[in-house]
mmCIF file of C-alpha atoms in Angstrom:
data_model
loop_
_atom_site.group_PDB
_atom_site.id
_atom_site.type_symbol
_atom_site.label_atom_id
_atom_site.label_comp_id
_atom_site.label_asym_id
_atom_site.label_seq_id
_atom_site.Cartn_x
_atom_site.Cartn_y
_atom_site.Cartn_z
ATOM 1 C CA MET U 1 0.000 0.000 0.000
ATOM 2 C CA THR U 2 1.421 3.395 -1.001
ATOM 3 C CA ALA U 3 1.549 6.436 1.252
ATOM 4 C CA SER U 4 -1.352 8.056 -0.558
ATOM 5 C CA ASP U 5 -3.367 4.824 -0.220
ATOM 6 C CA SER U 6 -2.698 4.695 3.532
ATOM 7 C CA VAL U 7 -3.800 8.274 4.069
ATOM 8 C CA ALA U 8 -6.850 7.796 1.834
ATOM 9 C CA LEU U 9 -7.888 4.730 3.832
ATOM 10 C CA LEU U 10 -7.372 6.618 7.082
ATOM 11 C CA ARG U 11 -9.504 9.481 5.769
ATOM 12 C CA LYS U 12 -12.345 7.067 4.996
ATOM 13 C CA THR U 13 -12.035 5.545 8.451
ATOM 14 C CA LEU U 14 -12.127 8.943 10.168
ATOM 15 C CA ALA U 15 -15.095 10.046 8.073
ATOM 16 C CA ARG U 16 -16.998 6.957 9.217
ATOM 17 C CA TYR U 17 -16.099 7.505 12.871
ATOM 18 C CA LEU U 18 -17.139 11.169 12.790
ATOM 19 C CA LYS U 19 -20.429 10.333 11.135
ATOM 20 C CA GLN U 20 -21.147 7.628 13.713
ATOM 21 C CA SER U 21 -20.105 9.610 16.799
ATOM 22 C CA PHE U 22 -20.975 13.192 15.871
ATOM 23 C CA GLU U 23 -23.170 13.028 12.764
ATOM 24 C CA SER U 24 -20.515 15.255 11.226
ATOM 25 C CA GLY U 25 -19.165 15.053 7.701
ATOM 26 C CA GLU U 26 -17.918 18.622 7.415
ATOM 27 C CA GLN U 27 -14.531 19.493 5.898
ATOM 28 C CA ASP U 28 -12.865 22.873 5.490
ATOM 29 C CA ALA U 29 -11.146 24.370 2.449
ATOM 30 C CA ASP U 30 -7.929 22.474 3.238
ATOM 31 C CA GLY U 31 -9.704 19.119 3.458
ATOM 32 C CA ASP U 32 -9.422 18.900 7.250
ATOM 33 C CA PHE U 33 -12.322 17.323 9.106
ATOM 34 C CA VAL U 34 -14.286 19.708 11.313
ATOM 35 C CA VAL U 35 -16.291 18.929 14.450
ATOM 36 C CA ARG U 36 -18.171 21.556 16.473
ATOM 37 C CA ARG U 37 -18.663 21.008 20.196
ATOM 38 C CA GLY U 38 -20.233 23.888 22.091
ATOM 39 C CA SER U 39 -18.261 27.007 21.169
ATOM 40 C CA ALA U 40 -15.194 25.006 20.111
ATOM 41 C CA VAL U 41 -14.227 23.980 16.594
ATOM 42 C CA THR U 42 -11.908 20.954 16.437
ATOM 43 C CA TYR U 43 -10.000 19.899 13.333
ATOM 44 C CA LEU U 44 -8.556 16.527 12.322
ATOM 45 C CA ARG U 45 -5.897 16.016 9.658
ATOM 46 C CA PRO U 46 -4.582 12.566 8.652
ATOM 47 C CA VAL U 47 -1.008 12.669 7.336
ATOM 48 C CA GLU U 48 1.891 10.344 6.653
ATOM 49 C CA ARG U 49 5.072 10.597 8.698
ATOM 50 C CA THR U 50 8.561 10.271 7.277
ATOM 51 C CA ASP U 51 8.705 6.647 8.483
ATOM 52 C CA ALA U 52 5.656 5.758 6.323
ATOM 53 C CA LYS U 53 3.340 5.526 9.332
ATOM 54 C CA THR U 54 0.234 7.663 9.550
ATOM 55 C CA VAL U 55 -0.869 10.040 12.284
ATOM 56 C CA VAL U 56 -3.925 12.181 12.938
ATOM 57 C CA TYR U 57 -3.369 15.730 14.137
ATOM 58 C CA VAL U 58 -6.252 16.966 16.282
ATOM 59 C CA TRP U 59 -6.375 20.647 17.207
ATOM 60 C CA SER U 60 -8.587 23.534 18.249
ATOM 61 C CA ILE U 61 -7.795 27.245 18.027
ATOM 62 C CA THR U 62 -8.768 28.798 21.345
ATOM 63 C CA ASN U 63 -7.853 32.490 21.173
ATOM 64 C CA LEU U 64 -6.856 35.246 18.735
ATOM 65 C CA ASP U 65 -5.158 38.635 19.167
ATOM 66 C CA VAL U 66 -3.906 37.761 22.636
ATOM 67 C CA ASN U 67 -1.444 40.014 24.416
ATOM 68 C CA VAL U 68 1.793 38.059 23.879
ATOM 69 C CA ASP U 69 4.064 38.584 26.844
ATOM 70 C CA GLY U 70 5.909 36.593 29.467
ATOM 71 C CA ALA U 71 2.795 36.123 31.561
ATOM 72 C CA LEU U 72 0.980 34.453 28.649
ATOM 73 C CA THR U 73 3.846 32.164 27.677
ATOM 74 C CA ARG U 74 4.367 31.105 31.295
ATOM 75 C CA PHE U 75 0.649 30.352 31.598
ATOM 76 C CA LEU U 76 0.708 28.228 28.417
ATOM 77 C CA ALA U 77 3.941 26.458 29.356
ATOM 78 C CA THR U 78 2.487 25.464 32.724
ATOM 79 C CA ALA U 79 -1.062 24.720 31.536
ATOM 80 C CA SER U 80 0.240 22.261 28.928
ATOM 81 C CA GLY U 81 1.078 19.965 31.821
ATOM 82 C CA GLU U 82 -2.516 20.151 33.102
ATOM 83 C CA LEU U 83 -4.323 19.069 29.934
ATOM 84 C CA ALA U 84 -5.790 15.600 29.706
ATOM 85 C CA PHE U 85 -4.692 15.294 26.070
ATOM 86 C CA GLY U 86 -2.239 17.394 24.100
ATOM 87 C CA GLY U 87 -0.539 20.685 24.810
ATOM 88 C CA PHE U 88 -0.759 24.369 23.982
ATOM 89 C CA PHE U 89 1.256 26.139 21.364
ATOM 90 C CA LEU U 90 1.520 29.824 20.530
ATOM 91 C CA ASP U 91 1.366 31.081 16.948
ATOM 92 C CA GLN U 92 3.306 34.293 17.476
ATOM 93 C CA GLU U 93 2.702 35.726 14.013
ATOM 94 C CA ARG U 94 -1.083 35.529 14.348
ATOM 95 C CA ARG U 95 -1.102 35.931 18.154
ATOM 96 C CA ALA U 96 -3.189 32.783 18.310
ATOM 97 C CA VAL U 97 -3.319 30.019 20.929
ATOM 98 C CA VAL U 98 -3.930 26.423 19.851
ATOM 99 C CA VAL U 99 -4.373 23.173 21.765
ATOM 100 C CA ARG U 100 -3.219 20.100 19.831
ATOM 101 C CA HIS U 101 -2.966 16.333 20.281
ATOM 102 C CA THR U 102 -1.735 13.547 17.992
ATOM 103 C CA LEU U 103 -3.114 10.055 17.389
ATOM 104 C CA LEU U 104 -1.304 7.117 15.792
ATOM 105 C CA GLY U 105 -3.271 6.642 12.579
ATOM 106 C CA ASP U 106 -2.427 3.002 11.891
ATOM 107 C CA PHE U 107 -4.270 1.842 15.016
ATOM 108 C CA VAL U 108 -6.775 4.600 15.663
ATOM 109 C CA GLY U 109 -10.201 3.454 16.862
ATOM 110 C CA ARG U 110 -13.563 5.143 17.033
ATOM 111 C CA ASP U 111 -13.641 5.255 20.833
ATOM 112 C CA GLU U 112 -10.233 6.936 20.968
ATOM 113 C CA VAL U 113 -11.176 9.501 18.308
ATOM 114 C CA THR U 114 -14.435 10.314 20.096
ATOM 115 C CA GLU U 115 -12.786 10.735 23.483
ATOM 116 C CA VAL U 116 -9.942 12.911 22.209
ATOM 117 C CA ILE U 117 -12.271 15.207 20.249
ATOM 118 C CA GLU U 118 -14.543 15.665 23.248
ATOM 119 C CA THR U 119 -11.614 16.344 25.558
ATOM 120 C CA VAL U 120 -9.751 18.732 23.248
ATOM 121 C CA SER U 121 -13.011 20.606 22.612
ATOM 122 C CA SER U 122 -13.690 20.866 26.343
ATOM 123 C CA SER U 123 -10.143 22.092 27.022
ATOM 124 C CA ALA U 124 -10.470 24.695 24.260
ATOM 125 C CA GLN U 125 -13.650 26.097 25.785
ATOM 126 C CA VAL U 126 -12.466 26.103 29.405
ATOM 127 C CA TYR U 127 -9.003 27.510 28.770
ATOM 128 C CA GLY U 128 -10.124 29.808 25.967
ATOM 129 C CA ALA U 129 -12.334 31.713 28.390
ATOM 130 C CA ARG U 130 -9.538 31.908 30.961
ATOM 131 C CA ILE U 131 -6.983 33.115 28.423
ATOM 132 C CA LYS U 132 -9.318 35.816 27.110
ATOM 133 C CA ALA U 133 -10.025 37.053 30.645
ATOM 134 C CA MET U 134 -6.320 37.146 31.510
ATOM 135 C CA PHE U 135 -4.697 38.222 28.234
ATOM 136 C CA GLY U 136 -7.373 39.918 26.166
ATOM 137 C CA GLY U 137 -8.073 39.297 22.508
ATOM 138 C CA ARG U 138 -11.033 37.214 21.384
ATOM 139 C CA LEU U 139 -12.167 33.658 21.329
ATOM 140 C CA PHE U 140 -11.825 31.881 18.001
ATOM 141 C CA SER U 141 -15.602 31.421 18.038
ATOM 142 C CA GLU U 142 -15.953 35.213 17.950
ATOM 143 C CA SER U 143 -13.701 35.695 14.945
ATOM 144 C CA ALA U 144 -15.983 35.068 11.965
ATOM 145 C CA ALA U 145 -18.540 37.709 12.789
ATOM 146 C CA SER U 146 -16.208 40.360 14.158
ATOM 147 C CA ARG U 147 -13.277 40.678 11.755
ATOM 148 C CA ARG U 148 -13.441 39.766 8.072
ATOM 149 C CA ASP U 149 -10.107 41.427 7.263
ATOM 150 C CA ASP U 150 -7.969 39.244 9.559
ATOM 151 C CA PRO U 151 -4.839 37.574 8.154
ATOM 152 C CA PRO U 152 -5.324 33.883 7.330
ATOM 153 C CA LEU U 153 -5.704 31.632 10.358
ATOM 154 C CA PRO U 154 -4.457 28.060 10.654
ATOM 155 C CA ASN U 155 -6.994 26.233 8.447
ATOM 156 C CA PRO U 156 -9.816 28.791 8.812
ATOM 157 C CA ILE U 157 -13.437 27.836 8.312
ATOM 158 C CA ARG U 158 -16.724 29.648 8.466
ATOM 159 C CA LEU U 159 -18.187 29.194 11.897
ATOM 160 C CA GLU U 160 -21.810 29.278 10.804
ATOM 161 C CA GLY U 161 -23.435 25.887 10.591
ATOM 162 C CA LYS U 162 -25.070 23.103 12.519
ATOM 163 C CA GLU U 163 -23.299 21.914 15.647
ATOM 164 C CA ALA U 164 -22.511 18.223 15.848
ATOM 165 C CA ALA U 165 -25.037 16.107 17.678
ATOM 166 C CA PRO U 166 -24.236 14.992 21.246
ATOM 167 C CA SER U 167 -22.043 11.921 21.365
ATOM 168 C CA ARG U 168 -21.900 9.096 23.834
ATOM 169 C CA LEU U 169 -18.441 8.563 25.252
ATOM 170 C CA PRO U 170 -17.231 4.967 25.337
ATOM 171 C CA GLU U 171 -16.809 3.109 28.601
ATOM 172 C CA THR U 172 -13.461 3.847 30.196
ATOM 173 C CA ALA U 173 -11.265 1.138 31.692
ATOM 174 C CA PRO U 174 -10.640 1.151 35.459
ATOM 175 C CA VAL U 175 -7.223 2.466 36.451
ATOM 176 C CA ALA U 176 -6.327 -0.886 38.038
ATOM 177 C CA GLU U 177 -7.009 -2.660 34.747
ATOM 178 C CA LEU U 178 -4.774 -0.179 32.910
ATOM 179 C CA GLY U 179 -1.993 -0.983 35.349
ATOM 180 C CA ARG U 180 -2.262 -4.696 34.612
ATOM 181 C CA ARG U 181 -2.224 -4.039 30.869
ATOM 182 C CA LEU U 182 0.816 -1.801 31.213
ATOM 183 C CA GLU U 183 2.705 -4.511 33.060
ATOM 184 C CA ARG U 184 1.934 -7.052 30.336
ATOM 185 C CA HIS U 185 3.067 -4.658 27.602
ATOM 186 C CA ALA U 186 6.175 -3.503 29.482
ATOM 187 C CA GLY U 187 7.505 -7.032 29.726
ATOM 188 C CA LYS U 188 7.302 -7.399 25.948
ATOM 189 C CA LEU U 189 8.330 -3.919 24.816
ATOM 190 C CA PHE U 190 11.082 -2.697 27.127
ATOM 191 C CA LYS U 191 14.323 -4.236 28.319
ATOM 192 C CA ASP U 192 15.063 -1.644 30.997
ATOM 193 C CA TRP U 193 11.999 -1.045 33.140
ATOM 194 C CA ARG U 194 10.864 -1.251 36.738
ATOM 195 C CA VAL U 195 8.054 -0.136 39.002
ATOM 196 C CA ASP U 196 9.283 2.677 41.240
ATOM 197 C CA GLY U 197 8.304 3.551 44.791
ATOM 198 C CA GLU U 198 5.255 5.534 43.658
ATOM 199 C CA GLY U 199 3.921 2.692 41.552
ATOM 200 C CA ASP U 200 4.885 4.291 38.233
ATOM 201 C CA PHE U 201 6.552 2.338 35.449
ATOM 202 C CA ALA U 202 10.072 3.765 34.973
ATOM 203 C CA ILE U 203 11.593 2.951 31.578
ATOM 204 C CA GLY U 204 15.205 3.568 30.598
ATOM 205 C CA ALA U 205 15.510 5.128 27.134
ATOM 206 C CA GLY U 206 19.095 6.186 26.478
ATOM 207 C CA ARG U 207 19.896 9.079 28.773
ATOM 208 C CA ALA U 208 16.218 9.676 29.431
ATOM 209 C CA VAL U 209 13.959 8.038 31.970
ATOM 210 C CA VAL U 210 10.327 7.823 30.852
ATOM 211 C CA TRP U 211 7.598 7.313 33.429
ATOM 212 C CA VAL U 212 4.251 5.734 32.629
ATOM 213 C CA ARG U 213 1.281 5.964 34.970
ATOM 214 C CA PRO U 214 -2.314 4.749 34.679
ATOM 215 C CA ALA U 215 -4.309 7.763 35.763
ATOM 216 C CA GLU U 216 -7.755 9.187 36.281
ATOM 217 C CA LEU U 217 -8.522 11.923 33.759
ATOM 218 C CA PRO U 218 -11.156 14.678 33.912
ATOM 219 C CA ARG U 219 -14.813 13.870 33.235
ATOM 220 C CA GLU U 220 -14.533 10.457 34.939
ATOM 221 C CA ARG U 221 -12.192 9.107 32.293
ATOM 222 C CA SER U 222 -8.967 7.122 32.599
ATOM 223 C CA GLY U 223 -5.826 6.980 30.510
ATOM 224 C CA VAL U 224 -2.068 6.556 30.537
ATOM 225 C CA ARG U 225 0.232 9.458 31.355
ATOM 226 C CA ILE U 226 3.714 9.262 29.814
ATOM 227 C CA TRP U 227 6.395 11.814 30.710
ATOM 228 C CA SER U 228 10.111 12.451 31.013
ATOM 229 C CA ILE U 229 11.804 15.231 32.975
ATOM 230 C CA THR U 230 14.336 16.953 30.726
ATOM 231 C CA ASN U 231 15.893 19.682 32.891
ATOM 232 C CA LEU U 232 16.088 20.778 36.514
ATOM 233 C CA ASP U 233 16.994 24.066 38.220
ATOM 234 C CA MET U 234 17.318 25.989 34.951
ATOM 235 C CA ARG U 235 16.659 29.719 34.686
ATOM 236 C CA VAL U 236 12.923 30.272 34.269
ATOM 237 C CA ASP U 237 12.266 33.481 32.354
ATOM 238 C CA ASP U 238 10.210 34.800 29.449
ATOM 239 C CA GLU U 239 12.642 33.357 26.912
ATOM 240 C CA LEU U 240 12.299 29.817 28.276
ATOM 241 C CA THR U 241 8.511 29.872 28.493
ATOM 242 C CA ARG U 242 8.269 31.317 24.973
ATOM 243 C CA LEU U 243 10.497 28.501 23.726
ATOM 244 C CA ILE U 244 8.199 25.903 25.292
ATOM 245 C CA ALA U 245 5.024 27.569 24.001
ATOM 246 C CA THR U 246 6.276 27.882 20.426
ATOM 247 C CA GLU U 247 8.205 24.614 20.063
ATOM 248 C CA ASN U 248 5.095 22.577 20.875
ATOM 249 C CA ALA U 249 3.869 23.406 17.372
ATOM 250 C CA SER U 250 6.605 21.225 15.861
ATOM 251 C CA LEU U 251 6.345 18.224 18.195
ATOM 252 C CA ALA U 252 4.130 15.274 17.299
ATOM 253 C CA PHE U 253 3.631 12.741 20.099
ATOM 254 C CA ALA U 254 4.950 14.901 22.912
ATOM 255 C CA SER U 255 4.365 18.343 24.405
ATOM 256 C CA LEU U 256 6.836 20.314 26.485
ATOM 257 C CA TYR U 257 5.633 21.847 29.719
ATOM 258 C CA LEU U 258 6.950 23.697 32.741
ATOM 259 C CA GLY U 259 6.558 21.897 36.028
ATOM 260 C CA GLN U 260 5.140 23.613 39.086
ATOM 261 C CA GLY U 261 7.198 23.966 42.222
ATOM 262 C CA ARG U 262 10.866 23.149 41.680
ATOM 263 C CA PRO U 263 12.012 24.537 38.303
ATOM 264 C CA GLU U 264 11.781 21.674 35.809
ATOM 265 C CA VAL U 265 10.859 21.084 32.182
ATOM 266 C CA ALA U 266 9.251 17.845 31.046
ATOM 267 C CA ALA U 267 7.968 16.272 27.845
ATOM 268 C CA GLY U 268 4.730 14.316 28.014
ATOM 269 C CA HIS U 269 1.920 12.573 26.176
ATOM 270 C CA THR U 270 -1.364 10.879 27.158
ATOM 271 C CA LEU U 271 -2.960 7.765 25.706
ATOM 272 C CA ALA U 272 -6.647 6.933 25.975
ATOM 273 C CA SER U 273 -7.652 3.844 27.943
ATOM 274 C CA THR U 274 -8.082 1.956 24.643
ATOM 275 C CA PHE U 275 -4.314 2.032 23.975
ATOM 276 C CA ASN U 276 -2.458 -0.965 22.571
ATOM 277 C CA GLY U 277 1.171 -2.038 22.805
ATOM 278 C CA THR U 278 2.195 -0.334 19.566
ATOM 279 C CA GLU U 279 0.779 3.005 20.684
ATOM 280 C CA LEU U 280 2.493 2.672 24.054
ATOM 281 C CA GLY U 281 5.850 1.893 22.458
ATOM 282 C CA GLU U 282 5.562 4.782 19.968
ATOM 283 C CA ALA U 283 4.642 7.236 22.709
ATOM 284 C CA VAL U 284 7.531 6.201 24.974
ATOM 285 C CA VAL U 285 10.008 6.548 22.089
ATOM 286 C CA ALA U 286 8.620 9.966 21.127
ATOM 287 C CA VAL U 287 8.689 11.321 24.670
ATOM 288 C CA ALA U 288 12.251 10.053 25.172
ATOM 289 C CA ALA U 289 13.366 11.616 21.877
ATOM 290 C CA ALA U 290 11.875 14.980 22.848
ATOM 291 C CA ALA U 291 13.522 14.808 26.268
ATOM 292 C CA ASN U 292 16.930 14.002 24.811
ATOM 293 C CA GLU U 293 16.700 16.688 22.099
ATOM 294 C CA TYR U 294 15.402 19.556 24.189
ATOM 295 C CA GLY U 295 17.315 18.729 27.342
ATOM 296 C CA ASP U 296 20.629 19.720 25.753
ATOM 297 C CA ARG U 297 19.170 22.809 24.090
ATOM 298 C CA ILE U 298 17.586 24.052 27.295
ATOM 299 C CA LYS U 299 20.693 23.441 29.396
ATOM 300 C CA THR U 300 22.863 25.346 26.920
ATOM 301 C CA ARG U 301 20.591 28.381 26.920
ATOM 302 C CA PHE U 302 19.157 28.401 30.437
ATOM 303 C CA GLY U 303 21.665 26.574 32.621
ATOM 304 C CA GLY U 304 20.690 24.081 35.306
ATOM 305 C CA ARG U 305 21.201 20.355 34.904
ATOM 306 C CA LEU U 306 19.900 17.550 32.774
ATOM 307 C CA PHE U 307 17.767 15.102 34.718
ATOM 308 C CA SER U 308 20.248 12.386 33.737
ATOM 309 C CA GLU U 309 22.960 14.277 35.646
ATOM 310 C CA VAL U 310 21.159 14.124 38.981
ATOM 311 C CA GLN U 311 20.046 10.477 39.040
#
């Protein structure tokens, strides 16, 4: 199967899922799927990666014309660690805030698509209102009627139209069951792993340590948190938080975020409770790669220590 065939098949699969879960078949001018939930508009784009595997980018534009300063970038850098799925990124040119998550296309299921869309849409609405109150500008949902002369937005669409019908979220697996599944997968996927004192799965991945935790998510959901601490005790200033907020636009299966409390930067990702072994392995590799790449860059520019230097 060629790359174009794989993406075409994935598009058909997504179209079927969206019709079943949301009664939505809408696409924008760029061919991205569009789902409306409340005041949020969420987009899905199936693409092929350089390794011939497919992914689905899921994103929602939350705010426009925000006041871009250190307070905003620090808020986004920290809030990315609070989201159930995905992370925030800042489009500096358009002064837009976006929340984005990525799904592994080759194994994507309807339940996972439904849950991620609902969660990203909810995050966009909750945080969009907070960001507007704190940093001005407008919600993306206010853009179509208020300013027709705006510069092009990321994949703009007209906001008029019928909202998707209410969906029924799939049953979520108990956290204890996720822990048992993780243990079965870990034994097959990873050579260097253990359960640490807090009950998290700690996986060695080169210089990085990646932690995996079955966790309760908002709205009575469950999932798998995957993260790696990249840097400790670095200088936290506007330049660092802007780096985190803007670099998240280029990352696929990981988002950078600023930890609360002791100064630390981490890379993380979340899988829905329907995850399989392939998705788990891909996510661990991606989080480790982000930690290894950005750890050196952040240390060079902002001092402090790599997490690998303090183990």
